[in-house]
CSV table of C-alpha atoms and ligand atoms in Angstrom, one decimal:
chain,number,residue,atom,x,y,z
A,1,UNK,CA,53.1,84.8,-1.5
A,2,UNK,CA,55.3,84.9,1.7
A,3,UNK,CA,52.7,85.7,4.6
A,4,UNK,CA,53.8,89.1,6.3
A,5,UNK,CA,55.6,90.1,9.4
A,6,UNK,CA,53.3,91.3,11.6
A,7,UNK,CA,53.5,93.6,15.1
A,8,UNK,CA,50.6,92.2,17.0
A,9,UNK,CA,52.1,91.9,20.5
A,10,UNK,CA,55.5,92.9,22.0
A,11,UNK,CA,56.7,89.0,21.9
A,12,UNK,CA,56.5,88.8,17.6
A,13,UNK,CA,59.8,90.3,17.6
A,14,UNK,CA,63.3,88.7,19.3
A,15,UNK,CA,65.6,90.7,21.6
A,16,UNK,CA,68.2,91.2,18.4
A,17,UNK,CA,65.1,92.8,15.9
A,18,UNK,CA,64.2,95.2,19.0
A,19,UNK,CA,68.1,96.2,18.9
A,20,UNK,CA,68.1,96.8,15.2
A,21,UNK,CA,65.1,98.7,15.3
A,22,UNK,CA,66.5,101.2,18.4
A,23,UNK,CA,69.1,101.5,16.6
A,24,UNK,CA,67.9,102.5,13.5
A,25,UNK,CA,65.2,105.0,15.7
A,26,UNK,CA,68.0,106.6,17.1
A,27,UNK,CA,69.3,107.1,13.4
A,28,UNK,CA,65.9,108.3,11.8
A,29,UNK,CA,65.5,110.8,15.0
A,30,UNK,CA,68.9,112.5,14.0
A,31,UNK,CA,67.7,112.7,10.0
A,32,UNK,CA,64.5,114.0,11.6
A,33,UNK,CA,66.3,116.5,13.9
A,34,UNK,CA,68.5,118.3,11.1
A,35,UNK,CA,65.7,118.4,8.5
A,36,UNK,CA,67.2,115.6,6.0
A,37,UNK,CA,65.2,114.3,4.1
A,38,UNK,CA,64.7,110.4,4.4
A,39,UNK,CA,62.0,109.0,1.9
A,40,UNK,CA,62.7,104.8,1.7
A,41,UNK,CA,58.7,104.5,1.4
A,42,UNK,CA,57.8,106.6,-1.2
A,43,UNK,CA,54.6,105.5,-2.7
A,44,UNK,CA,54.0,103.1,-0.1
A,45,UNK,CA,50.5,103.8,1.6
A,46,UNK,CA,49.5,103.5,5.7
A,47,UNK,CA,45.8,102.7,6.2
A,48,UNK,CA,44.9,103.2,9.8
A,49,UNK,CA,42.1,101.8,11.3
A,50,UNK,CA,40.7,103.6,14.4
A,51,UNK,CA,37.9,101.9,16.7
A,52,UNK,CA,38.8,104.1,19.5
A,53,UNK,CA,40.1,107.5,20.1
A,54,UNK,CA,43.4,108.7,19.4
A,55,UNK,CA,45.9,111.6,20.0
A,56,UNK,CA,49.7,110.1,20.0
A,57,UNK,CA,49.4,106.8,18.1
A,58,UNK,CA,47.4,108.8,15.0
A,59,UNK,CA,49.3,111.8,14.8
A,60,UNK,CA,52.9,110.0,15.4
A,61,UNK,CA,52.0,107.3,12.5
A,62,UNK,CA,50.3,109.6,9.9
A,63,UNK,CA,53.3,112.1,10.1
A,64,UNK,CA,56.0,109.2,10.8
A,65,UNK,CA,54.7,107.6,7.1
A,66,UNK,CA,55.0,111.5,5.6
A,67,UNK,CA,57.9,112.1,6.9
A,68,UNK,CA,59.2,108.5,5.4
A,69,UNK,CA,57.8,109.9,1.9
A,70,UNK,CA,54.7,107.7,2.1
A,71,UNK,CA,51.1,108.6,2.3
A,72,UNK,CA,48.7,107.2,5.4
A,73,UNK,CA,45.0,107.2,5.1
A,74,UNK,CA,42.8,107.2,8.2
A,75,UNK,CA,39.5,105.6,8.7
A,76,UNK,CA,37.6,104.7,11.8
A,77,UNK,CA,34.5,102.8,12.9
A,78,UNK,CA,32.0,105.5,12.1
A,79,UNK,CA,32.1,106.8,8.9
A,80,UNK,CA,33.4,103.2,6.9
A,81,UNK,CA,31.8,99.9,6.6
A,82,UNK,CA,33.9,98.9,9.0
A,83,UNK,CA,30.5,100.4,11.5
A,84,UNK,CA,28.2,98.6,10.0
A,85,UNK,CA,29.1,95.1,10.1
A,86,UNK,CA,31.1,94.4,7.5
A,87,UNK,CA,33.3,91.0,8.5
A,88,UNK,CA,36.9,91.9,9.6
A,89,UNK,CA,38.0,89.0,7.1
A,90,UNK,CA,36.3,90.8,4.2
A,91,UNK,CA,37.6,94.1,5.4
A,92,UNK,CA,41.4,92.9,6.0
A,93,UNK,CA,41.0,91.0,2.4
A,94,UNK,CA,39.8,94.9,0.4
A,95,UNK,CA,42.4,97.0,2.4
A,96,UNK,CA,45.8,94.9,2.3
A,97,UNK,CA,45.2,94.8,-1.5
A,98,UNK,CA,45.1,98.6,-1.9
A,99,UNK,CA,47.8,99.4,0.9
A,100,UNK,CA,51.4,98.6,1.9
A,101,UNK,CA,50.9,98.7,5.7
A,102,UNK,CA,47.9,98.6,8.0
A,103,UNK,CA,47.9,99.8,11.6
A,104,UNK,CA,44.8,99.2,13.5
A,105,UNK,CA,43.8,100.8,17.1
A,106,UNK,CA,40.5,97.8,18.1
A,107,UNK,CA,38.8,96.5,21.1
A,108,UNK,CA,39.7,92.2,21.4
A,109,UNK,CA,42.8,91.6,20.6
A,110,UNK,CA,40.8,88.4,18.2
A,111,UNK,CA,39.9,91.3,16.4
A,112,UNK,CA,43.3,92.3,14.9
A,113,UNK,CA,44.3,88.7,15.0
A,114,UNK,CA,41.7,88.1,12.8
A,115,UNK,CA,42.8,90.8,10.5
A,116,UNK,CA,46.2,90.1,10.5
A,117,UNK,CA,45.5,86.4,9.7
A,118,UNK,CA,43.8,87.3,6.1
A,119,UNK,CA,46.3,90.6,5.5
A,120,UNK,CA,48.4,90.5,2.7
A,121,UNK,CA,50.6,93.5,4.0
A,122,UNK,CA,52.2,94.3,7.8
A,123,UNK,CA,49.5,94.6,10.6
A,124,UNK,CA,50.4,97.2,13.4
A,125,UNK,CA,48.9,97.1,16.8
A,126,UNK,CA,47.9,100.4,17.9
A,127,UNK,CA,46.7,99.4,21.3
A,128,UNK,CA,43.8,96.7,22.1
A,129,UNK,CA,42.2,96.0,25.5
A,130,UNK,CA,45.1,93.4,25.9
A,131,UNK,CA,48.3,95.2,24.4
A,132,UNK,CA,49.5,98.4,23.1
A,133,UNK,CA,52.9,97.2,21.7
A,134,UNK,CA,54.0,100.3,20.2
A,135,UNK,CA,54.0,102.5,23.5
A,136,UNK,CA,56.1,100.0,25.1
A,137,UNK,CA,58.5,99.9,21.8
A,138,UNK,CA,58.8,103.6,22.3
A,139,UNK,CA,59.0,103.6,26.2
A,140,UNK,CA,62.0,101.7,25.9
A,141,UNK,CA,63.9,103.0,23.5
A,142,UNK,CA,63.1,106.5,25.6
A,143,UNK,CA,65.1,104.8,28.5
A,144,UNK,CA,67.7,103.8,26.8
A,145,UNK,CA,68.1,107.2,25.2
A,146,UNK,CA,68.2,108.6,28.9
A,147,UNK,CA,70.0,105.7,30.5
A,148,UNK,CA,71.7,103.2,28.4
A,149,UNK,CA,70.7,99.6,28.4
A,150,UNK,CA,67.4,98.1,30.1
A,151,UNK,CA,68.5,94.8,30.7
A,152,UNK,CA,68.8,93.5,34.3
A,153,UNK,CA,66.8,96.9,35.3
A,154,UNK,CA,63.6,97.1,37.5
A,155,UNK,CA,60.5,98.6,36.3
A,156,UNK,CA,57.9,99.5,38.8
A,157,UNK,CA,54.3,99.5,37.2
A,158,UNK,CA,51.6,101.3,39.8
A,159,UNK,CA,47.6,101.0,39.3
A,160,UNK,CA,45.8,98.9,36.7
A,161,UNK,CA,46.9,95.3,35.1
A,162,UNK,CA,45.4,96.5,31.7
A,163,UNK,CA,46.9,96.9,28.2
A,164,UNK,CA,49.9,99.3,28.3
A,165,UNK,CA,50.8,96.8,31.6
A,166,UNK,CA,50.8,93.4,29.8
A,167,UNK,CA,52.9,95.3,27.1
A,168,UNK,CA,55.5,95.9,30.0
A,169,UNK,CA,55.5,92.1,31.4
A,170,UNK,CA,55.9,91.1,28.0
A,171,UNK,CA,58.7,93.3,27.3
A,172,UNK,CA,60.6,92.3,29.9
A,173,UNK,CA,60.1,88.5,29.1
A,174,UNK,CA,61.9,89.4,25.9
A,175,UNK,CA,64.4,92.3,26.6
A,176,UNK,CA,65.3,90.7,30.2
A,177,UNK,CA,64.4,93.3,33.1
A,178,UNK,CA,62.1,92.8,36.3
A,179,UNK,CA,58.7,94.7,36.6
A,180,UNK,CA,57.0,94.5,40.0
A,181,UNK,CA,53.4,95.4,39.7
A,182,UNK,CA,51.1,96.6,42.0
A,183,UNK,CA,47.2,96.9,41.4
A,184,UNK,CA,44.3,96.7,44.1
A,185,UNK,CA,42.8,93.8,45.1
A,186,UNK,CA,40.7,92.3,42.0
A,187,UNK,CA,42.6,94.2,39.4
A,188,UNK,CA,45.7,92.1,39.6
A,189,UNK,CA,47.6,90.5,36.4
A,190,UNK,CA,46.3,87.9,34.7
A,191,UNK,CA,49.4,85.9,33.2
A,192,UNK,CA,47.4,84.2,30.5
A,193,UNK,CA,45.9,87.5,29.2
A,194,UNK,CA,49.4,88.9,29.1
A,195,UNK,CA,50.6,86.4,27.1
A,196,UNK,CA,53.4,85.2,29.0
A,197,UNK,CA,56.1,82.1,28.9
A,198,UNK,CA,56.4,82.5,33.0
A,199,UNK,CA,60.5,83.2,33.3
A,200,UNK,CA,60.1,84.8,36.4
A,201,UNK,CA,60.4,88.3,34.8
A,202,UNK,CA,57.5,89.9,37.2
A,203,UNK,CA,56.8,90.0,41.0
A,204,UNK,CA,53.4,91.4,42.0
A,205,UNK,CA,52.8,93.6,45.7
A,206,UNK,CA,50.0,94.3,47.0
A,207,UNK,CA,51.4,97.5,48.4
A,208,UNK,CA,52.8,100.2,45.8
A,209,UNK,CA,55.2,101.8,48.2
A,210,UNK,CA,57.1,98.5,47.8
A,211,UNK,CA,56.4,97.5,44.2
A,212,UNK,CA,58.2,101.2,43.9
A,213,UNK,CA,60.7,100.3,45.9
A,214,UNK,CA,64.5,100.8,44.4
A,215,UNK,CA,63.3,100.8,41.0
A,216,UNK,CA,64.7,102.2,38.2
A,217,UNK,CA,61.9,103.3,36.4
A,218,UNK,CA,58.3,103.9,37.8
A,219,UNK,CA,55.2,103.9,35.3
A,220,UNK,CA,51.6,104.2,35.8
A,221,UNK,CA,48.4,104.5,33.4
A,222,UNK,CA,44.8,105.9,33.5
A,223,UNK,CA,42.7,103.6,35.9
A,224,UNK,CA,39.7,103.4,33.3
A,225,UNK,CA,40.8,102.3,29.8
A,226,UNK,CA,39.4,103.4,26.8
A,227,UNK,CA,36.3,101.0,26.9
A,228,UNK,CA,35.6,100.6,30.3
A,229,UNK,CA,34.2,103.2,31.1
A,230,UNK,CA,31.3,102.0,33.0
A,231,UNK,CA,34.1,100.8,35.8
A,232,UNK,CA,35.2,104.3,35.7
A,233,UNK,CA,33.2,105.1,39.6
A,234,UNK,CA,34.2,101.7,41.3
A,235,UNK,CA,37.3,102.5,40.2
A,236,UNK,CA,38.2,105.7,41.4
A,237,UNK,CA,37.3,104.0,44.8
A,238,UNK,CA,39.7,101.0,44.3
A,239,UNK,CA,42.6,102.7,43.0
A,240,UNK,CA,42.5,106.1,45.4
A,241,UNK,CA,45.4,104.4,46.9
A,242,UNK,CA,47.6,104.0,44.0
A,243,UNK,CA,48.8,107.3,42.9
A,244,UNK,CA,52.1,108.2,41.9
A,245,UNK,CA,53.1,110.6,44.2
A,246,UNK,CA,56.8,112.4,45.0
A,247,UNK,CA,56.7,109.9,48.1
A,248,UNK,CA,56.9,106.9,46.1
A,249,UNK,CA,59.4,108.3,43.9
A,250,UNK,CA,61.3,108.4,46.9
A,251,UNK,CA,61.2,104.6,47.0
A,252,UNK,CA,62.5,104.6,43.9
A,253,UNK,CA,66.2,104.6,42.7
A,254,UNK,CA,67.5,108.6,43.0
A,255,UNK,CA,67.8,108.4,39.5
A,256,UNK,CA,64.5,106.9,38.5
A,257,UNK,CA,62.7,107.7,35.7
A,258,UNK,CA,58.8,108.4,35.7
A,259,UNK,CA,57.1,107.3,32.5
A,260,UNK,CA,52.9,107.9,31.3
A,261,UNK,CA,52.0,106.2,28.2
A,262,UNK,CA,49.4,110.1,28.1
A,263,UNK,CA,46.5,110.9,28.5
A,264,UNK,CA,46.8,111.4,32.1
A,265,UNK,CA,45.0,112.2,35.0
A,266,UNK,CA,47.2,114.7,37.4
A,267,UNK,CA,45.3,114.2,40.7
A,268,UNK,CA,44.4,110.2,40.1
A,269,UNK,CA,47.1,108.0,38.8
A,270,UNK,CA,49.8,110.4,39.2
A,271,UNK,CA,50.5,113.6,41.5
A,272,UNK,CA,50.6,117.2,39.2
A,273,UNK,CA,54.4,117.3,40.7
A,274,UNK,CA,55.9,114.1,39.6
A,275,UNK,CA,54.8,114.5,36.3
A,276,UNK,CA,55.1,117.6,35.9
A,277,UNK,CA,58.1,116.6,38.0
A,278,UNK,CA,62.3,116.4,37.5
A,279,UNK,CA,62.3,112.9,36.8
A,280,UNK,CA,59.7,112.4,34.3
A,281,UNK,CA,60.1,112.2,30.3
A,282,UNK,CA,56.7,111.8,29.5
A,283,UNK,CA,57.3,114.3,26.7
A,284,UNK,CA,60.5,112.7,25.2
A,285,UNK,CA,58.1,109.1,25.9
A,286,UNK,CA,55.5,110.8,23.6
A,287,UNK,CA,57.5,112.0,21.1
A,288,UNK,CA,59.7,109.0,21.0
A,289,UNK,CA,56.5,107.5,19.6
A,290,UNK,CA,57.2,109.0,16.0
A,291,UNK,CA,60.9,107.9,15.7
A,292,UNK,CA,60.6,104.5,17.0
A,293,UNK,CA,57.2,103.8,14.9
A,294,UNK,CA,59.3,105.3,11.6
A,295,UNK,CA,61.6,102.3,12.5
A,296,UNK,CA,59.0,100.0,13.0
A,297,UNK,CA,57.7,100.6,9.8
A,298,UNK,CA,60.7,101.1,8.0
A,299,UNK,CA,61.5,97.3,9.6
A,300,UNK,CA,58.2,95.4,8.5
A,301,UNK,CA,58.2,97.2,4.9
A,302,UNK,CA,62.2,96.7,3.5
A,303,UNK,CA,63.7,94.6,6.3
A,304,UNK,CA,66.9,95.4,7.7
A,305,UNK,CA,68.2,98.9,6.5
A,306,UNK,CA,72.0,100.1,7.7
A,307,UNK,CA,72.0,104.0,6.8
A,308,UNK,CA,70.1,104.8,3.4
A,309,UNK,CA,70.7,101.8,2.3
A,310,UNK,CA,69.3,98.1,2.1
A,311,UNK,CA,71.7,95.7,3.2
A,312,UNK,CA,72.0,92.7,1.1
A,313,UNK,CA,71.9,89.8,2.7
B,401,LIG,N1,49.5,106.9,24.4
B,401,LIG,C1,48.6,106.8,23.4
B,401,LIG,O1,48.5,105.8,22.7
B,401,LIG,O2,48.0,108.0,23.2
B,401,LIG,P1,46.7,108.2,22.2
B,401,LIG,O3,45.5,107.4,22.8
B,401,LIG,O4,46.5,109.7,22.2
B,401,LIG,O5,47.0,107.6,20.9
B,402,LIG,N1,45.2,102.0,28.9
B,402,LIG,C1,44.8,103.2,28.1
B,402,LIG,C2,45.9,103.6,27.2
B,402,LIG,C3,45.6,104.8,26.4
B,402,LIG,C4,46.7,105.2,25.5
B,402,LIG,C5,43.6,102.8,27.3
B,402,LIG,O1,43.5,101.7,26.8
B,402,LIG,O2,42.6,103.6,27.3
């Protein structure tokens, strides 16, 4: 048995199988928008995992796999074995024999390593402490929706090196745009927990007025992650200074967009009026999350599709 493609981080897929799957997101979005039907995964069957809480990534994966004519079944930490200590090994070994796809949302990223390396089906990453590959996946294909190509463009990334972050500085190792990044002192990037091959695709400022400065796009996220919670006071301290505010959209490119992987915090990471703001597309970003996962899935389960059909290669 062939072992399967997995989505584990942003860099398990090349430049050219990011273009096919925009491409075929933008397609599945337009079947999706004029109510026809598309069903290439009928009888195929989602099992997502969930050891931490979930709006977006469940709701955009368990109707993306209806929508595809497929079936998703959701279990989480409490309520399966999966609580009480059963070995991820073991687990990964029972599931990817009764499913066709397996998305997990975990704490290590060894975790869904782990899985993935005794999976007989497609492991998704729906976010660890280290990566959430599939908001950055949808992120971009939002701006190029809005804007055209990334490539060559600067991403400014305010507040905390954590997950959604790496996801960017790995993204733009692969896809070939700049992020500058600025965090408070102590909470800057760590390159070998991102993951990266050090081309030079990142620049980090230790003041956000000028990691903001002439950028394209300007992004922020929560300053407490789902799991670090006990940070949470320290870090309102450290971070007071790193809002996204309308003056350091200012600094940005007149044209800038301003992204928010959601949940936010209007008031902390970013001011009521920028996201609430002209130049933000957090909703488009959220529900951009649906089409581009539908492609995603459609990619890992039959390969490379052109219209209804398979193409054979
Ligand atoms: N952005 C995101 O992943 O949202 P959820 O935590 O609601 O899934
Ligand atoms: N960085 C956030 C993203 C939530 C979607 C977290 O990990 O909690």
């Amino acid at each position: 048995m062939a072992a399967p493609r997995h989505f584990l981080q942003f860099n398990d897929f090349s430049r050219e199988e990011f273009e096919h799957i925009f491409a075929r997101s933008a397609w599945i979005k337009q079947q999706f928008k004029s109510y026809q039907q598309y069903w290439p995964l009928v009888d195929r069957t989602l099992v997502m995992i969930f050891e931490k809480q979930s709006t977006r990534t469940r709701l955009s994966f368990e109707a993306g796999m209806h929508q595809l004519g497929g079936t998703a079944i959701y279990l989480n930490t409490r309520d399966s074995q999966l609580g009480r200590g059963e070995p991820v090994e073991d687990a990964a070994q029972v599931i990817s024999r009764m499913s066709d796809i397996v998305m997990i949302r975990t704490f290590e990223q060894t975790i869904i390593e782990r899985f993935a390396a005794n999976s007989r089906v497609p492991v998704i990453n729906g976010l660890t402490n280290e990566y959430h590959p599939c908001q950055i996946l949808a992120d971009i294909y939002t701006y190029i929706e809005q804007r055209g190509d990334i490539r060559a463009k600067t991403v400014a990334w305010i507040g905390d090196s954590n997950n959604v972050c790496n996801t960017w500085l790995q993204a733009a190792e692969v896809l070939d745009f700049q992020v500058r990044v600025s965090t408070p002192p102590g909470y800057e990037v760590e390159p070998e927990r991102a993951n990266l091959h050090g081309t030079g695709h990142f620049q980090q400022f230790a003041d956000p007025m000028e990691a903001a400065s002439g950028a394209d796009l300007v992004t922020t996220d929560v300053w407490t992650s789902m799991g670090f919670e006990a940070e949470n006071e320290a870090r309102l301290k450290a971070f007071a200074d790193w809002q996204v505010d309308t003056e350091m959209m200012k600094a940005a490119n007149p044209d800038a967009l301003f992204m928010h992987c959601l949940p936010a915090h209007r008031g902390e990471e970013v001011a009521a009026e920028v996201i609430d703001g002209p130049n933000s597309v957090v909703w488009e970003e959220a529900e951009n999350r649906l089409h581009a996962q539908k492609a995603l899935m459609e990619f890992l389960l039959l390969g490379r599709v052109t219209g209804k059909f398979l193409e054979r290669q």
